[in-house]
Phi, psi and omega in degrees: 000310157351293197273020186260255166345325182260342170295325191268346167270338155296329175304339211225335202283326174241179191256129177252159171257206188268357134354306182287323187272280197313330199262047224168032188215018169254334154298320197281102141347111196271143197234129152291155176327286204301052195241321203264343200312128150271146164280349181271022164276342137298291175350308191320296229289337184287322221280329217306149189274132171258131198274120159348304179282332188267335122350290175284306184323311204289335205258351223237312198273359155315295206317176180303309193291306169311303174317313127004301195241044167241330172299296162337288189303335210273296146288351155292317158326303187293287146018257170309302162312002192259325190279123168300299180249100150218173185272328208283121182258214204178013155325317189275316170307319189301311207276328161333270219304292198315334159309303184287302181328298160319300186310307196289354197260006177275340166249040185234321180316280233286336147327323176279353180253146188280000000 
């Protein structure tokens, strides 16, 4: 790393033109990535944070009710994808399940959070 700091100050200490630089710059010592690794970036890797909420969602669209209308969604989908020309979207279902899912994971999230 040193010798990095001292190549680019050599490089710099007097005015140069760019000529100069460029033909000079074969001086500068090429440093690989794994030159820089932190050894505590394993540690990180064991550490990872899992989002809560993404927990719940998942466990919210299981229940009964929200299961229903992912069921609802499920067959409007089919539906539609079935159809060549149609208009018909499957907006009102989508926003049900998704509506239900939220209530149930609000009222839980914020236990979980630090």
């Amino acid at each position: 790393m040193d010798s990095i700091l001292a190549a680019a100050r050599n490089l710099f200490e007097d005015e140069h033109t760019e000529e100069d630089i460029i033909n000079r710059a074969d001086e500068v010592p090429a440093v690989e990535a794994e030159d820089f690794v932190n050894e505590d970036d394993d540690e990180d890797d064991e550490d990872e944070l899992v989002d809560p909420r993404e927990t719940l969602k998942a466990s919210c669209s299981e229940k009964a009710e929200c299961a229903k209308l992912a069921e609802r969604l499920a067959t409007c989908t089919t539906r539609v994808e079935g159809k060549e020309d149609t208009t018909e979207t499957c907006q009102e279902e989508l926003q049900d399940f998704i509506h239900c899912v939220d209530h149930c994971v609000s009222h839980s999230l914020f236990k979980h959070l630090k």
